[in-house]
Amino acid sequence: QAHKWAESILGSNALDTTDAKVQEMYKRLYGKKANHAVIENCKQVLQSLADYHDTDSNDIKVWHDFAHALFSANDFIYIY
């Protein structure tokens, strides 16, 4: 599911910036807008993932891992 979500985010023409992509993912997951600090932190994570995968931040592997990280957030660990 993380991969499909990443594909939908990267494939959306309306989401033309990293900020817009992060904002959309955050809004879908939490039902509210991310503030500036959250977006900046997410962009740092995305860059770290890009460095790890030795690619740029628009690679599907980066967004797939980022989606997994969001799904693994403490807010969702206890939902069953």
CSV table of C-alpha atoms in Angstrom, one decimal:
chain,number,residue,atom,x,y,z
A,1,GLN,CA,0.0,0.0,0.0
A,2,ALA,CA,2.9,2.4,0.7
A,3,HIS,CA,4.1,1.8,-2.9
A,4,LYS,CA,0.7,2.6,-4.4
A,5,TRP,CA,0.4,5.7,-2.3
A,6,ALA,CA,3.8,6.8,-3.4
A,7,GLU,CA,2.9,6.2,-7.0
A,8,SER,CA,-0.3,8.2,-6.7
A,9,ILE,CA,1.6,11.1,-5.1
A,10,LEU,CA,4.4,11.2,-7.6
A,11,GLY,CA,1.9,10.7,-10.5
A,12,SER,CA,-0.3,13.7,-9.6
A,13,ASN,CA,0.2,16.7,-11.9
A,14,ALA,CA,-1.4,18.9,-9.2
A,15,LEU,CA,1.4,18.1,-6.7
A,16,ASP,CA,4.3,19.8,-8.5
A,17,THR,CA,6.5,20.6,-5.5
A,18,THR,CA,7.9,18.5,-2.7
A,19,ASP,CA,6.0,20.8,-0.2
A,20,ALA,CA,2.7,20.0,-2.0
A,21,LYS,CA,3.4,16.3,-2.0
A,22,VAL,CA,4.3,16.3,1.7
A,23,GLN,CA,1.2,18.4,2.5
A,24,GLU,CA,-1.1,16.1,0.6
A,25,MET,CA,0.3,13.0,2.3
A,26,TYR,CA,0.1,14.6,5.7
A,27,LYS,CA,-3.5,15.8,5.1
A,28,ARG,CA,-4.6,12.3,3.9
A,29,LEU,CA,-3.1,10.6,6.8
A,30,TYR,CA,-3.9,13.0,9.7
A,31,GLY,CA,-6.8,14.9,8.3
A,32,LYS,CA,-5.2,18.3,8.8
A,33,LYS,CA,-2.6,20.5,7.2
A,34,ALA,CA,1.1,20.2,8.2
A,35,ASN,CA,2.7,23.2,9.6
A,36,HIS,CA,6.0,24.7,8.3
A,37,ALA,CA,8.2,22.8,10.8
A,38,VAL,CA,6.6,19.4,9.9
A,39,ILE,CA,7.1,20.1,6.2
A,40,GLU,CA,10.7,21.0,6.7
A,41,ASN,CA,11.4,17.9,8.8
A,42,CYS,CA,9.7,15.7,6.2
A,43,LYS,CA,11.9,17.3,3.5
A,44,GLN,CA,15.0,16.4,5.5
A,45,VAL,CA,13.8,12.9,5.9
A,46,LEU,CA,13.2,12.7,2.1
A,47,GLN,CA,16.7,14.0,1.4
A,48,SER,CA,18.2,11.4,3.9
A,49,LEU,CA,16.2,8.6,2.1
A,50,ALA,CA,17.5,9.9,-1.3
A,51,ASP,CA,21.0,9.9,0.0
A,52,TYR,CA,20.5,6.3,1.4
A,53,HIS,CA,19.2,5.1,-2.0
A,54,ASP,CA,21.8,7.1,-3.9
A,55,THR,CA,19.2,8.9,-6.0
A,56,ASP,CA,17.2,12.1,-6.0
A,57,SER,CA,14.2,12.9,-3.9
A,58,ASN,CA,11.7,12.2,-6.7
A,59,ASP,CA,12.5,8.5,-6.9
A,60,ILE,CA,9.7,6.1,-6.1
A,61,LYS,CA,11.9,4.3,-3.6
A,62,VAL,CA,12.3,7.4,-1.6
A,63,TRP,CA,8.5,8.1,-1.5
A,64,HIS,CA,7.8,4.5,-0.8
A,65,ASP,CA,10.0,4.5,2.2
A,66,PHE,CA,8.6,7.9,3.3
A,67,ALA,CA,5.1,6.5,3.1
A,68,HIS,CA,6.2,3.5,5.3
A,69,ALA,CA,7.6,5.9,7.8
A,70,LEU,CA,4.3,7.8,8.0
A,71,PHE,CA,2.4,4.6,8.4
A,72,SER,CA,4.7,3.6,11.2
A,73,ALA,CA,4.2,6.8,13.1
A,74,ASN,CA,3.4,6.4,16.8
A,75,ASP,CA,-0.1,7.6,16.2
A,76,PHE,CA,-0.9,4.4,14.3
A,77,ILE,CA,1.1,1.8,16.2
A,78,TYR,CA,-1.8,1.0,18.5
A,79,ILE,CA,-4.6,0.8,15.9
A,80,TYR,CA,-5.7,-2.7,15.3
